[in-house]
Short mmCIF file of C-alpha atoms in Angstrom, two decimals:
data_model
loop_
_atom_site.label_atom_id
_atom_site.label_comp_id
_atom_site.label_asym_id
_atom_site.label_seq_id
_atom_site.Cartn_x
_atom_site.Cartn_y
_atom_site.Cartn_z
CA MET O 193 -31.16 -29.13 -4.82
CA ASN O 194 -30.72 -27.61 -8.21
CA ILE O 195 -29.55 -24.09 -7.45
CA ILE O 196 -29.45 -22.82 -10.97
CA GLY O 197 -32.74 -24.29 -12.10
CA ALA O 198 -34.58 -22.86 -9.05
CA ALA O 199 -37.12 -20.07 -9.48
CA PRO O 200 -36.97 -17.36 -10.60
CA ALA O 201 -35.71 -18.54 -13.98
CA ILE O 202 -32.39 -17.26 -15.37
CA ARG O 203 -32.84 -14.44 -17.88
CA GLY O 204 -29.33 -12.94 -17.87
CA VAL O 205 -25.84 -14.50 -17.85
CA LEU O 206 -22.50 -12.86 -16.99
CA VAL O 207 -19.40 -14.71 -18.16
CA ASP O 208 -15.78 -14.15 -17.10
CA LEU O 209 -13.35 -14.20 -20.04
CA ALA O 210 -9.78 -15.24 -19.10
CA GLY O 211 -9.74 -18.83 -17.80
CA VAL O 212 -13.36 -19.41 -18.76
CA VAL O 213 -13.66 -18.54 -22.49
CA TYR O 214 -9.96 -18.37 -23.42
CA GLN O 215 -6.59 -19.08 -21.84
CA GLY O 216 -3.42 -17.39 -23.05
CA GLU O 217 -3.70 -17.18 -26.81
CA ALA O 218 -6.36 -19.86 -27.44
CA LEU O 219 -10.07 -20.37 -26.85
CA LEU O 220 -10.80 -23.09 -24.32
CA PRO O 221 -12.19 -26.30 -25.96
CA GLY O 222 -15.94 -26.11 -26.55
CA SER O 223 -16.31 -22.57 -25.28
CA MET O 224 -17.26 -21.06 -28.68
CA GLN O 225 -19.96 -23.69 -29.23
CA ALA O 226 -21.25 -23.36 -25.68
CA LEU O 227 -21.61 -19.59 -26.03
CA SER O 228 -23.56 -19.76 -29.24
CA ARG O 229 -25.87 -22.41 -27.75
CA LEU O 230 -26.41 -20.21 -24.69
CA LYS O 231 -27.16 -17.08 -26.69
CA GLU O 232 -29.77 -18.86 -28.83
CA ARG O 233 -31.86 -19.47 -25.71
CA ILE O 234 -30.73 -16.56 -23.50
CA PRO O 235 -29.61 -13.56 -25.52
CA ARG O 236 -28.83 -11.41 -22.49
CA VAL O 237 -25.14 -12.18 -22.05
CA ARG O 238 -22.33 -9.90 -20.88
CA TYR O 239 -18.62 -10.70 -20.60
CA LEU O 240 -17.33 -9.39 -17.29
CA THR O 241 -13.60 -8.70 -16.84
CA ASN O 242 -11.29 -6.78 -14.51
CA THR O 243 -8.61 -6.50 -17.17
CA THR O 244 -7.01 -3.01 -17.18
CA ARG O 245 -3.99 -3.57 -19.38
CA SER O 246 -5.76 -2.92 -22.71
CA THR O 247 -8.78 -1.14 -24.13
CA ARG O 248 -12.04 -2.99 -24.65
CA ARG O 249 -11.55 -2.63 -28.39
CA SER O 250 -8.16 -4.30 -28.41
CA LEU O 251 -9.41 -7.07 -26.12
CA VAL O 252 -12.35 -7.78 -28.49
CA ASP O 253 -10.05 -7.65 -31.56
CA ARG O 254 -7.75 -10.21 -29.93
CA LEU O 255 -10.68 -12.56 -29.11
CA ARG O 256 -12.04 -12.23 -32.66
CA ARG O 257 -8.61 -13.24 -34.00
CA LEU O 258 -8.99 -16.36 -31.82
CA GLY O 259 -12.28 -17.09 -33.59
CA LEU O 260 -14.85 -15.82 -31.09
CA ALA O 261 -17.93 -13.96 -32.29
CA ILE O 262 -17.97 -11.02 -29.87
CA GLU O 263 -19.05 -7.40 -29.98
CA GLU O 264 -17.55 -4.52 -27.98
CA GLU O 265 -20.92 -3.79 -26.39
CA GLU O 266 -21.00 -7.31 -24.96
CA VAL O 267 -17.96 -6.63 -22.78
CA PHE O 268 -18.32 -4.88 -19.42
CA SER O 269 -14.93 -4.21 -17.90
CA ALA O 270 -13.58 -2.40 -14.85
CA PRO O 271 -12.52 0.55 -17.06
CA GLN O 272 -16.10 0.76 -18.40
CA ALA O 273 -17.39 1.01 -14.83
CA ALA O 274 -14.75 3.69 -14.03
CA ARG O 275 -15.88 5.61 -17.15
CA GLN O 276 -19.55 5.47 -15.97
CA LEU O 277 -18.55 6.73 -12.54
CA LEU O 278 -16.53 9.65 -13.95
CA GLN O 279 -19.31 10.59 -16.35
CA GLN O 280 -22.08 10.49 -13.73
CA ARG O 281 -20.13 12.81 -11.43
CA GLY O 282 -18.55 14.98 -14.08
CA LEU O 283 -15.01 14.23 -12.85
CA ARG O 284 -11.70 14.96 -14.58
CA PRO O 285 -9.41 11.95 -14.00
CA PHE O 286 -5.67 11.79 -13.25
CA LEU O 287 -4.97 8.44 -14.94
CA LEU O 288 -2.54 6.14 -13.15
CA VAL O 289 -3.08 3.35 -15.68
CA HIS O 290 -1.29 1.24 -18.24
CA PRO O 291 -0.31 3.25 -21.35
CA ASP O 292 -2.29 0.81 -23.51
CA LEU O 293 -5.45 1.66 -21.57
CA LEU O 294 -5.18 5.47 -21.99
CA PRO O 295 -7.30 5.58 -25.23
CA GLU O 296 -10.25 4.19 -23.21
CA PHE O 297 -10.36 7.57 -21.39
CA GLY O 298 -9.43 9.70 -24.41
CA ASP O 299 -12.73 11.61 -24.31
CA PHE O 300 -12.26 12.86 -20.73
CA SER O 301 -10.66 16.19 -19.87
CA THR O 302 -7.58 15.50 -17.76
CA THR O 303 -6.46 19.07 -17.17
CA ASN O 304 -6.72 20.21 -13.58
CA PRO O 305 -7.84 16.72 -12.50
CA ASN O 306 -10.15 16.19 -9.52
CA ALA O 307 -10.21 12.38 -9.33
CA VAL O 308 -7.64 9.63 -9.39
CA VAL O 309 -8.23 6.50 -11.48
CA LEU O 310 -5.85 3.62 -10.66
CA GLY O 311 -5.31 0.48 -12.69
CA ASP O 312 -2.69 -2.20 -13.13
CA ALA O 313 -0.12 0.06 -14.80
CA GLY O 314 2.89 -2.23 -14.56
CA ALA O 315 6.24 -0.47 -15.03
CA ALA O 316 4.34 2.78 -15.82
CA LEU O 317 3.65 3.09 -12.07
CA THR O 318 6.30 5.53 -10.89
CA TYR O 319 6.95 7.28 -7.58
CA GLU O 320 6.21 10.60 -9.31
CA GLY O 321 2.83 9.38 -10.57
CA LEU O 322 1.85 7.90 -7.23
CA ASN O 323 2.97 11.09 -5.49
CA ARG O 324 0.88 13.23 -7.80
CA ALA O 325 -2.10 10.97 -7.09
CA PHE O 326 -1.43 11.23 -3.36
CA ARG O 327 -1.43 15.04 -3.47
CA LEU O 328 -4.77 15.06 -5.31
CA LEU O 329 -6.25 12.72 -2.70
CA MET O 330 -5.07 15.06 0.03
CA GLU O 331 -6.99 17.84 -1.73
CA GLY O 332 -10.17 15.70 -1.56
CA ALA O 333 -10.18 13.95 -4.92
CA PRO O 334 -11.83 10.53 -4.84
CA LEU O 335 -9.71 7.41 -5.50
CA ILE O 336 -11.27 5.06 -8.04
CA SER O 337 -9.43 1.76 -8.17
CA MET O 338 -10.08 -0.68 -10.99
CA GLY O 339 -10.05 -3.83 -8.96
CA ARG O 340 -8.26 -4.65 -5.71
CA ASN O 341 -6.44 -7.67 -7.03
CA ARG O 342 -3.20 -8.40 -5.21
CA TYR O 343 -1.14 -9.96 -8.03
CA PHE O 344 -1.33 -11.96 -11.21
CA ARG O 345 0.85 -14.55 -12.80
CA GLU O 346 2.96 -13.70 -15.87
CA SER O 347 5.63 -15.76 -17.58
CA SER O 348 8.42 -14.33 -15.35
CA GLY O 349 6.50 -15.04 -12.19
CA LEU O 350 3.94 -13.31 -9.94
CA SER O 351 3.55 -9.59 -10.47
CA LEU O 352 1.91 -6.77 -8.46
CA ASP O 353 -1.60 -5.84 -9.60
CA ALA O 354 -3.40 -2.57 -8.80
CA GLY O 355 -4.62 -3.56 -5.33
CA PRO O 356 -1.30 -2.98 -3.48
CA PHE O 357 -1.02 0.52 -4.93
CA ALA O 358 -4.58 1.28 -3.92
CA ALA O 359 -3.60 0.12 -0.39
CA ALA O 360 -0.54 2.40 -0.48
CA LEU O 361 -2.53 5.49 -1.45
CA GLU O 362 -5.28 4.68 1.05
CA TYR O 363 -2.72 4.42 3.86
CA ALA O 364 -0.89 7.56 2.80
CA ALA O 365 -3.92 9.84 2.43
CA GLY O 366 -6.16 8.19 5.04
CA VAL O 367 -8.92 7.54 2.48
CA ARG O 368 -10.83 4.54 1.20
CA ALA O 369 -10.79 3.69 -2.52
CA GLU O 370 -13.94 3.10 -4.48
CA ALA O 371 -13.14 -0.22 -6.13
CA VAL O 372 -14.79 -0.83 -9.49
CA GLY O 373 -14.62 -4.37 -10.82
CA LYS O 374 -15.27 -7.83 -9.44
CA PRO O 375 -16.03 -8.67 -6.61
CA ASP O 376 -17.70 -5.28 -5.97
CA ALA O 377 -21.53 -5.71 -5.93
CA GLU O 378 -22.00 -2.39 -7.70
CA PHE O 379 -19.99 -3.72 -10.66
CA PHE O 380 -22.31 -6.70 -11.13
CA HIS O 381 -25.31 -4.43 -10.85
CA ARG O 382 -23.98 -2.02 -13.46
CA ALA O 383 -23.50 -4.88 -15.90
CA LEU O 384 -27.06 -6.10 -15.22
CA THR O 385 -28.53 -2.68 -15.69
CA ASP O 386 -27.01 -2.82 -19.16
CA LEU O 387 -28.92 -6.11 -19.69
CA ASP O 388 -32.11 -4.83 -18.04
CA CYS O 389 -32.10 -7.91 -15.81
CA PRO O 390 -32.60 -8.02 -12.00
CA PRO O 391 -29.87 -9.79 -9.99
CA ALA O 392 -32.26 -12.52 -8.85
CA GLU O 393 -32.71 -13.63 -12.49
CA ALA O 394 -29.00 -13.63 -13.35
CA VAL O 395 -26.07 -16.00 -12.99
CA MET O 396 -22.32 -15.39 -13.16
CA ILE O 397 -19.94 -18.01 -14.63
CA GLY O 398 -16.30 -17.70 -13.51
CA ASP O 399 -13.04 -19.49 -12.57
CA ASP O 400 -12.30 -17.31 -9.51
CA VAL O 401 -14.32 -18.58 -6.57
CA HIS O 402 -13.86 -15.32 -4.62
CA ASP O 403 -14.08 -12.51 -7.17
CA ASP O 404 -16.49 -14.18 -9.63
CA VAL O 405 -18.71 -16.55 -7.65
CA CYS O 406 -18.75 -15.19 -4.09
CA GLY O 407 -18.83 -11.65 -5.53
CA ALA O 408 -21.88 -12.49 -7.66
CA VAL O 409 -23.75 -14.24 -4.82
CA GLY O 410 -22.99 -11.26 -2.57
CA ALA O 411 -24.60 -9.05 -5.18
CA GLY O 412 -27.78 -11.18 -5.26
CA LEU O 413 -27.00 -13.30 -8.37
CA ARG O 414 -26.40 -17.03 -8.60
CA GLY O 415 -22.90 -18.28 -9.38
CA ILE O 416 -21.27 -21.15 -11.21
CA LEU O 417 -17.62 -21.98 -10.67
CA VAL O 418 -15.88 -23.67 -13.60
CA ARG O 419 -12.91 -25.96 -13.06
CA THR O 420 -10.72 -24.27 -15.71
CA GLY O 421 -8.29 -21.32 -15.67
CA LYS O 422 -7.19 -20.30 -12.17
CA TYR O 423 -9.46 -22.93 -10.50
CA ARG O 424 -7.56 -25.06 -7.96
CA PRO O 425 -8.88 -28.34 -6.43
CA GLY O 426 -10.58 -27.50 -3.17
CA ASP O 427 -11.88 -24.13 -4.30
CA GLU O 428 -15.36 -25.60 -3.84
CA ARG O 429 -14.86 -25.23 -0.09
CA HIS O 430 -15.18 -21.48 -0.53
CA LEU O 431 -18.46 -21.65 -2.50
CA PRO O 432 -21.34 -19.91 -0.73
CA ALA O 433 -23.65 -22.54 0.72
CA ALA O 434 -26.63 -21.30 -1.23
CA SER O 435 -26.99 -19.99 -4.77
CA ALA O 436 -23.75 -21.51 -6.18
CA THR O 437 -22.44 -24.67 -7.73
CA ALA O 438 -19.32 -26.00 -9.49
CA VAL O 439 -19.07 -27.73 -12.89
CA ASP O 440 -16.23 -28.80 -15.18
CA ASP O 441 -16.18 -26.06 -17.78
CA LEU O 442 -18.15 -23.42 -19.68
CA ALA O 443 -20.05 -26.04 -21.74
CA ALA O 444 -21.20 -27.74 -18.53
CA ALA O 445 -22.20 -24.44 -17.02
CA VAL O 446 -24.38 -23.66 -20.07
CA GLU O 447 -25.96 -27.11 -19.82
CA GLU O 448 -26.67 -26.49 -16.12
CA ILE O 449 -28.40 -23.23 -16.98
CA LEU O 450 -30.43 -24.51 -19.90
CA ALA O 451 -31.33 -27.94 -18.54
CA ASN O 452 -33.79 -26.69 -15.99
CA ARG O 453 -35.09 -23.68 -17.84
CA PRO O 454 -38.76 -23.44 -18.60
CA SER O 455 -39.07 -23.38 -22.39
CA MET P 89 2.76 16.76 39.31
CA ASN P 90 6.22 16.97 37.92
CA ILE P 91 6.38 14.03 35.54
CA ILE P 92 10.01 14.43 34.53
CA GLY P 93 11.31 15.06 38.03
CA ALA P 94 9.51 12.01 39.46
CA ALA P 95 11.49 8.97 40.60
CA PRO P 96 13.36 7.16 39.28
CA ALA P 97 15.76 9.95 38.26
CA ILE P 98 16.59 10.45 34.60
CA ARG P 99 19.91 8.94 33.59
CA GLY P 100 19.52 8.76 29.78
CA VAL P 101 18.14 11.16 27.21
CA LEU P 102 17.01 10.50 23.66
CA VAL P 103 16.72 13.56 21.37
CA ASP P 104 15.05 13.82 17.98
CA LEU P 105 17.07 15.83 15.49
CA ALA P 106 14.96 17.47 12.72
CA GLY P 107 12.59 20.04 14.21
CA VAL P 108 14.22 19.82 17.64
CA VAL P 109 17.92 20.46 17.21
CA TYR P 110 17.92 21.83 13.67
CA GLN P 111 15.42 22.91 11.02
CA GLY P 112 16.22 22.93 7.29
CA GLU P 113 19.83 24.20 7.08
CA ALA P 114 20.20 25.89 10.48
CA LEU P 115 20.42 24.90 14.15
CA LEU P 116 17.38 25.99 16.17
CA PRO P 117 18.14 28.96 18.48
CA GLY P 118 19.66 27.83 21.76
CA SER P 119 19.80 24.13 20.89
CA MET P 120 23.63 23.91 20.79
CA GLN P 121 23.93 25.48 24.23
CA ALA P 122 21.12 23.39 25.66
CA LEU P 123 22.78 20.20 24.46
CA SER P 124 26.17 20.98 26.00
CA ARG P 125 24.50 21.95 29.25
CA LEU P 126 22.59 18.65 29.22
CA LYS P 127 25.65 16.54 28.48
CA GLU P 128 27.66 18.08 31.37
CA ARG P 129 25.11 16.69 33.78
CA ILE P 130 23.78 13.63 31.88
CA PRO P 131 26.37 12.25 29.46
CA ARG P 132 24.11 9.41 28.21
CA VAL P 133 22.52 11.11 25.21
CA ARG P 134 21.56 9.60 21.87
CA TYR P 135 20.09 11.36 18.84
CA LEU P 136 17.16 9.31 17.53
CA THR P 137 16.03 9.72 13.93
CA ASN P 138 13.97 7.89 11.31
CA THR P 139 15.81 9.59 8.44
CA THR P 140 16.52 7.14 5.65
CA ARG P 141 17.60 9.47 2.85
CA SER P 142 21.27 9.67 3.83
CA THR P 143 23.94 7.75 5.73
CA ARG P 144 24.59 8.49 9.38
CA ARG P 145 28.01 9.79 8.36
CA SER P 146 26.64 12.35 5.89
CA LEU P 147 23.95 13.43 8.41
CA VAL P 148 26.63 14.00 11.07
CA ASP P 149 28.86 15.85 8.57
CA ARG P 150 25.96 18.13 7.71
CA LEU P 151 25.19 18.91 11.38
CA ARG P 152 28.83 19.61 12.07
CA ARG P 153 28.89 22.13 9.23
CA LEU P 154 25.97 23.80 11.03
CA GLY P 155 28.16 24.05 14.13
CA LEU P 156 26.92 21.13 16.25
CA ALA P 157 29.46 19.03 18.22
CA ILE P 158 28.24 15.56 17.34
CA GLU P 159 29.84 12.14 16.88
CA GLU P 160 28.57 9.36 14.59
CA GLU P 161 28.19 7.02 17.57
CA GLU P 162 25.75 9.41 19.19
CA VAL P 163 23.21 8.95 16.40
CA PHE P 164 20.85 6.02 16.41
CA SER P 165 18.81 5.90 13.24
CA ALA P 166 16.30 3.55 11.66
CA PRO P 167 19.00 2.25 9.23
CA GLN P 168 21.23 1.45 12.28
CA ALA P 169 18.41 -0.60 13.74
CA ALA P 170 17.85 -2.36 10.41
CA ARG P 171 21.60 -3.16 10.28
CA GLN P 172 21.44 -4.69 13.80
CA LEU P 173 18.47 -6.80 12.78
CA LEU P 174 20.19 -8.09 9.63
CA GLN P 175 23.39 -8.85 11.53
CA GLN P 176 21.61 -10.68 14.36
CA ARG P 177 19.84 -12.96 11.94
CA GLY P 178 22.59 -13.27 9.31
CA LEU P 179 20.28 -11.96 6.53
CA ARG P 180 21.24 -10.82 3.01
CA PRO P 181 19.13 -7.75 2.17
CA PHE P 182 17.44 -6.67 -1.01
CA LEU P 183 17.69 -2.92 -0.53
CA LEU P 184 14.68 -0.88 -1.62
CA VAL P 185 16.23 2.34 -0.30
CA HIS P 186 17.43 5.78 -1.36
CA PRO P 187 20.65 5.62 -3.41
CA ASP P 188 22.32 7.93 -0.86
CA LEU P 189 21.65 5.38 1.88
CA LEU P 190 23.20 2.38 0.05
CA PRO P 191 26.72 2.89 1.53
CA GLU P 192 25.20 2.30 5.01
CA PHE P 193 24.66 -1.33 3.97
CA GLY P 194 27.87 -1.64 1.94
CA ASP P 195 29.28 -4.39 4.18
CA PHE P 196 26.29 -6.75 3.69
CA SER P 197 26.16 -9.40 0.97
CA THR P 198 23.24 -8.66 -1.29
CA THR P 199 23.59 -11.61 -3.69
CA ASN P 200 20.74 -14.11 -3.51
CA PRO P 201 18.93 -11.93 -0.94
CA ASN P 202 16.64 -13.41 1.71
CA ALA P 203 15.26 -10.24 3.31
CA VAL P 204 13.69 -7.00 2.07
CA VAL P 205 14.77 -3.67 3.59
CA LEU P 206 12.48 -0.78 2.67
CA GLY P 207 13.16 2.91 3.23
CA ASP P 208 12.03 6.25 1.86
CA ALA P 209 13.58 5.79 -1.56
CA GLY P 210 11.83 8.62 -3.39
CA ALA P 211 12.00 8.40 -7.15
CA ALA P 212 14.27 5.35 -6.83
CA LEU P 213 11.15 3.33 -5.91
CA THR P 214 10.16 1.63 -9.20
CA TYR P 215 7.57 -0.99 -10.05
CA GLU P 216 10.39 -3.38 -10.88
CA GLY P 217 12.02 -2.92 -7.51
CA LEU P 218 8.74 -3.34 -5.65
CA ASN P 219 7.92 -6.40 -7.71
CA ARG P 220 11.26 -7.99 -6.95
CA ALA P 221 10.68 -7.28 -3.25
CA PHE P 222 7.18 -8.78 -3.54
CA ARG P 223 8.49 -11.98 -5.06
CA LEU P 224 11.06 -12.37 -2.25
CA LEU P 225 8.30 -11.88 0.33
CA MET P 226 6.25 -14.61 -1.37
CA GLU P 227 9.26 -16.91 -0.91
CA GLY P 228 9.20 -16.17 2.83
CA ALA P 229 11.74 -13.33 3.14
CA PRO P 230 10.95 -10.96 6.04
CA LEU P 231 10.01 -7.33 5.32
CA ILE P 232 11.98 -4.83 7.36
CA SER P 233 10.53 -1.33 6.95
CA MET P 234 12.48 1.65 8.23
CA GLY P 235 9.55 3.56 9.71
CA ARG P 236 5.90 3.55 8.76
CA ASN P 237 5.65 7.27 8.17
CA ARG P 238 2.89 8.21 5.73
CA TYR P 239 4.41 11.34 4.16
CA PHE P 240 6.73 14.24 4.75
CA ARG P 241 6.77 17.86 3.63
CA GLU P 242 9.27 19.03 1.03
CA SER P 243 9.47 22.34 -0.77
CA SER P 244 7.19 21.15 -3.64
CA GLY P 245 4.55 19.85 -1.25
CA LEU P 246 3.73 16.63 0.65
CA SER P 247 5.50 13.50 -0.54
CA LEU P 248 5.08 9.79 0.07
CA ASP P 249 7.32 8.27 2.74
CA ALA P 250 8.14 4.57 3.14
CA GLY P 251 4.95 3.64 5.05
CA PRO P 252 2.61 3.51 2.05
CA PHE P 253 4.99 1.17 0.21
CA ALA P 254 5.24 -1.05 3.27
CA ALA P 255 1.41 -1.13 3.24
CA ALA P 256 1.42 -2.06 -0.48
CA LEU P 257 3.86 -4.96 0.00
CA GLU P 258 2.01 -6.17 3.10
CA TYR P 259 -1.29 -6.25 1.21
CA ALA P 260 0.20 -7.92 -1.86
CA ALA P 261 2.08 -10.70 -0.02
CA GLY P 262 -0.22 -11.07 2.97
CA VAL P 263 2.59 -10.37 5.42
CA ARG P 264 3.27 -7.91 8.23
CA ALA P 265 6.37 -5.68 8.08
CA GLU P 266 8.76 -5.42 10.99
CA ALA P 267 8.95 -1.65 11.36
CA VAL P 268 12.25 -0.35 12.71
CA GLY P 269 12.25 3.27 13.80
CA LYS P 270 10.01 5.52 15.92
CA PRO P 271 7.34 4.84 17.23
CA ASP P 272 8.29 1.15 17.50
CA ALA P 273 9.10 0.24 21.14
CA GLU P 274 11.95 -2.06 20.09
CA PHE P 275 13.68 0.94 18.45
CA PHE P 276 13.68 2.97 21.68
CA HIS P 277 14.94 -0.12 23.58
CA ARG P 278 17.79 -0.72 21.13
CA ALA P 279 18.92 2.89 21.54
CA LEU P 280 18.78 2.57 25.33
CA THR P 281 20.74 -0.72 25.26
CA ASP P 282 23.45 1.31 23.54
CA LEU P 283 23.34 3.72 26.52
CA ASP P 284 23.08 0.93 29.10
CA CYS P 285 20.00 2.71 30.59
CA PRO P 286 16.67 1.10 31.46
CA PRO P 287 13.55 2.71 29.91
CA ALA P 288 12.17 3.84 33.29
CA GLU P 289 15.26 6.07 33.70
CA ALA P 290 15.12 7.61 30.28
CA VAL P 291 13.26 10.46 28.55
CA MET P 292 12.63 11.21 24.84
CA ILE P 293 12.53 14.81 23.57
CA GLY P 294 10.74 15.26 20.24
CA ASP P 295 8.47 17.45 18.10
CA ASP P 296 6.21 14.62 16.91
CA VAL P 297 3.59 13.90 19.57
CA HIS P 298 2.81 10.48 18.06
CA ASP P 299 6.09 9.00 16.89
CA ASP P 300 8.40 10.61 19.46
CA VAL P 301 6.37 11.16 22.62
CA CYS P 302 3.61 8.52 22.54
CA GLY P 303 6.08 6.06 21.07
CA ALA P 304 8.51 6.63 23.94
CA VAL P 305 5.83 6.42 26.61
CA GLY P 306 4.56 3.22 25.03
CA ALA P 307 8.08 1.85 25.32
CA GLY P 308 8.26 2.67 29.06
CA LEU P 309 10.18 5.96 28.84
CA ARG P 310 9.01 9.44 29.75
CA GLY P 311 8.42 11.96 26.99
CA ILE P 312 8.73 15.71 26.38
CA LEU P 313 7.03 17.37 23.43
CA VAL P 314 8.69 20.56 22.19
CA ARG P 315 6.72 23.28 20.42
CA THR P 316 9.13 23.59 17.49
CA GLY P 317 9.47 21.78 14.16
CA LYS P 318 6.35 19.91 13.11
CA TYR P 319 4.52 20.74 16.35
CA ARG P 320 1.03 22.13 15.79
CA PRO P 321 -1.10 23.92 18.40
CA GLY P 322 -3.38 21.38 19.98
CA ASP P 323 -0.89 18.50 19.75
CA GLU P 324 -0.91 18.48 23.54
CA ARG P 325 -4.34 16.82 23.36
CA HIS P 326 -2.61 13.67 22.14
CA LEU P 327 -0.06 13.55 24.99
CA PRO P 328 -0.35 10.41 27.13
CA ALA P 329 -2.02 11.37 30.41
CA ALA P 330 0.93 10.12 32.46
CA SER P 331 4.68 10.28 31.86
CA ALA P 332 4.67 13.19 29.34
CA THR P 333 4.70 16.94 29.22
CA ALA P 334 5.06 19.80 26.72
CA VAL P 335 7.54 22.72 26.78
CA ASP P 336 8.53 25.45 24.38
CA ASP P 337 11.81 24.16 22.97
CA LEU P 338 14.90 22.03 23.54
CA ALA P 339 16.34 24.50 26.06
CA ALA P 340 13.18 24.34 28.11
CA ALA P 341 13.19 20.52 27.91
CA VAL P 342 16.71 20.41 29.25
CA GLU P 343 15.73 22.74 32.11
CA GLU P 344 12.75 20.52 32.90
CA ILE P 345 15.04 17.47 33.09
CA LEU P 346 17.78 19.14 35.13
CA ALA P 347 15.64 21.24 37.44
CA ASN P 348 14.37 18.31 39.47
CA ARG P 349 17.36 16.08 39.22
CA PRO P 350 18.97 15.02 42.49
CA SER P 351 22.52 16.41 42.37
#
């Protein structure tokens, strides 16, 4: 059965960045060509990332330096989703985030905050900051967590991501965080609203079988797992039985999408 | 029914300190007299505390300055239980604890650690320290948490205790902490082993209906809730149906224990 070529036809594509388009400080082989081929036929493309250690602008600048043709508006990140949430509810955030991400929230009032926004803040996460967040939660402020990731790999070894600190604040205050980012269904839907594309007509391409592929399928999209980046042999076991498939890389994923498309 | 006077007779008594014997920088009215009256009839008394912000020695020194006759050996604290655990298994701890507590573990080797000991470390809890602990857990080191308390009250407001950071490390590494301290049954049993008294012949006096009283009853002791310290009206609702009762203060608890004791 060809999952991706099945009706309804694909009209929108979401693409993970790290491990799919680039790795470290280089584009993955063939990814640039694959993306331009994709966009010729399906212009509705969004890059979907949970990264919270830099602004969207600096991420895009970095990818452009690597040679990728990419616009800021094409990137939908966890911080973008947090921004939307704050705007929709008129909230003033207390930002427990990486210093490099602060400019992303520069237009929000942060005096007398009534919401907590948590990201992977690295060494900027202090007891004092967490305690201030905790006290706001005890006063009823919502906790918005950019992702629930447990850890990530850096050159010195594995390091704590935002998820454990969300768990700490949830336990302390007896609340439940609103997680924005993959694999949250709402996150996929917000990205698709941007593209004006219903979930049933969209596919997500990613290297994380849980957050990218299972997350997307749970949100009503189809999913393609690529065997690059954080992919490990055997990850296919975790693929949802329906609506998902695995291919070698981004170029193969684009072929899969275009091969069965009505022209 | 008189729970405390029921057979078998009480031969050992565990007493919480903060909120029962003293409050802030003063002994609670009548507590000194009540304790000496108790010890004349039942010499097997241990003070049971989860405090992890100071050594047992400095806690005892402080209580002596307030006028209490108390010996170091009479205090059984969460750090004492952690020490026992480390000794029994020959572990070398990485200490994520308050700087004032470090001397309590001064006789342990901490080079090339193979266990994580977590306490309420306040501002000494940094991302780097938590990350180092996380990496040890990922290598298989056990996590020993001194208590699972969510928060405590200080003059500036509520503050995060050790429990939330145990939750963070558990979530990150996919492990379960061994909690030493109230309300863990093992903690009550260790204190009673010290007294050579079986749980069925012991009672715990405390101001925390969950950690002190329910914890003790869960460990097979009887429990008395005092209406001092952190007690709040209505806490009686949470008393276990059997084996527990509530009285006004430590003096009343001692009366309750001695009144029905066979002489």
